[in-house]
Short mmCIF file of C-alpha atoms in Angstrom, two decimals:
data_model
loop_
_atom_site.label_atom_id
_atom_site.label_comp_id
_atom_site.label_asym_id
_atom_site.label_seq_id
_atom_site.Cartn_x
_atom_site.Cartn_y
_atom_site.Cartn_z
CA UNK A 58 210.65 121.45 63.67
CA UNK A 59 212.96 123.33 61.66
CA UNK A 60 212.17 127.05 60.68
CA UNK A 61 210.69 127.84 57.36
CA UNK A 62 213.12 129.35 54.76
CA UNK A 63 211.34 131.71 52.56
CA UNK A 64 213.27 132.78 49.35
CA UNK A 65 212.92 136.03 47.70
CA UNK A 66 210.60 136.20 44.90
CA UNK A 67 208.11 134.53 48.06
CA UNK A 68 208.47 137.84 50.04
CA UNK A 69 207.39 139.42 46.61
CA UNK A 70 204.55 137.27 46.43
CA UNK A 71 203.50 137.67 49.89
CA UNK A 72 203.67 141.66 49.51
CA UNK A 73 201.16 140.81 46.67
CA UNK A 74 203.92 142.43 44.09
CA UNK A 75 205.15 140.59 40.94
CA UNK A 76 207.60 137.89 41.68
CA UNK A 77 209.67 137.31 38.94
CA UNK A 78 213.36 137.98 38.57
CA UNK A 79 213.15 140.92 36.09
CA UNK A 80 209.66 142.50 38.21
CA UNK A 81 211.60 142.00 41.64
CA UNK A 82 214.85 143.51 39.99
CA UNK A 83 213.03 146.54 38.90
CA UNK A 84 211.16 147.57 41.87
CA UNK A 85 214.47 147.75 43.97
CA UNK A 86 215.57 149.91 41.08
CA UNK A 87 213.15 151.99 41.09
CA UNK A 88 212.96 152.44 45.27
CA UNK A 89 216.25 152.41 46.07
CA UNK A 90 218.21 153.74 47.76
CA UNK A 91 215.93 154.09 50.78
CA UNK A 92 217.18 156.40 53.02
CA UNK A 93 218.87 154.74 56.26
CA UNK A 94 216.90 157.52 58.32
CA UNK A 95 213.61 155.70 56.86
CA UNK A 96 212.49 152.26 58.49
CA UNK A 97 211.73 150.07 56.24
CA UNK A 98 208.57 149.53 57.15
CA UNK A 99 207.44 153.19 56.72
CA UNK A 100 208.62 153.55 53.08
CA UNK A 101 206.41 155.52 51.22
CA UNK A 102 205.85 152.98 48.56
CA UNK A 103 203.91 150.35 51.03
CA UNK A 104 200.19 150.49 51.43
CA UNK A 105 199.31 149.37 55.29
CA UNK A 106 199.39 145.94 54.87
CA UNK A 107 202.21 145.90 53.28
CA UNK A 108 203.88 148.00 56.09
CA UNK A 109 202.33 146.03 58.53
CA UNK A 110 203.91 142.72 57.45
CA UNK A 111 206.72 144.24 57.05
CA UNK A 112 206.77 145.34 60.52
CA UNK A 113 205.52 141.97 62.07
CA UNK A 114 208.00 140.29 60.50
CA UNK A 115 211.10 142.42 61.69
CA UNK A 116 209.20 142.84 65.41
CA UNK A 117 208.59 138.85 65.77
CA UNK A 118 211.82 137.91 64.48
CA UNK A 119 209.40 135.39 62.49
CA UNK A 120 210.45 133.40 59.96
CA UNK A 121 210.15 136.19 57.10
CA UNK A 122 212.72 138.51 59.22
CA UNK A 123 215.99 137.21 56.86
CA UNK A 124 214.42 137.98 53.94
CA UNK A 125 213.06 140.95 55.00
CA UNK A 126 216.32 142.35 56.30
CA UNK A 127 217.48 140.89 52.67
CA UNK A 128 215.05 143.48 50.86
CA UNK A 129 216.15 146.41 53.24
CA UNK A 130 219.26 145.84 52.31
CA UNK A 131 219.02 145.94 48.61
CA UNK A 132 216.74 148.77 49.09
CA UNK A 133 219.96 150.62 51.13
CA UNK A 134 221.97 150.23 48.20
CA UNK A 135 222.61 153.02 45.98
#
């Protein structure tokens, strides 16, 4: 069985935030840049779900991990 590929606006969806283009696009504007001393995970802006998942995901290597690592990144980016 082949791993599941999530896409980006799914990760969006799964945090329960909107997932269209324009909503995804302005929540990294208005986050970033994250500050590479932060974890991801334990940016201010998550509730404790959201963290949590975030978290999992990263710690389990499961199959959300690329896209995570995707939204750290754009959150890195100033």
């Amino acid at each position: 069985m082949e791993p599941s590929v999530h896409h980006f606006s799914e990760l969006f969806e799964q945090l329960g935030l909107p997932d269209d283009p324009a909503s995804i696009e302005q929540f990294i504007e208005r986050h970033a840049p994250l500050s590479s001393d932060i974890a991801l995970a334990d940016a201010p802006f998550w509730n404790e779900a959201q963290a949590n998942f975030l978290r999992d995901a990263l710690e389990e290597d499961a199959d959300w991990a690329e896209v995570v690592d995707h939204l750290d990144a754009s959150l890195r980016k100033p």
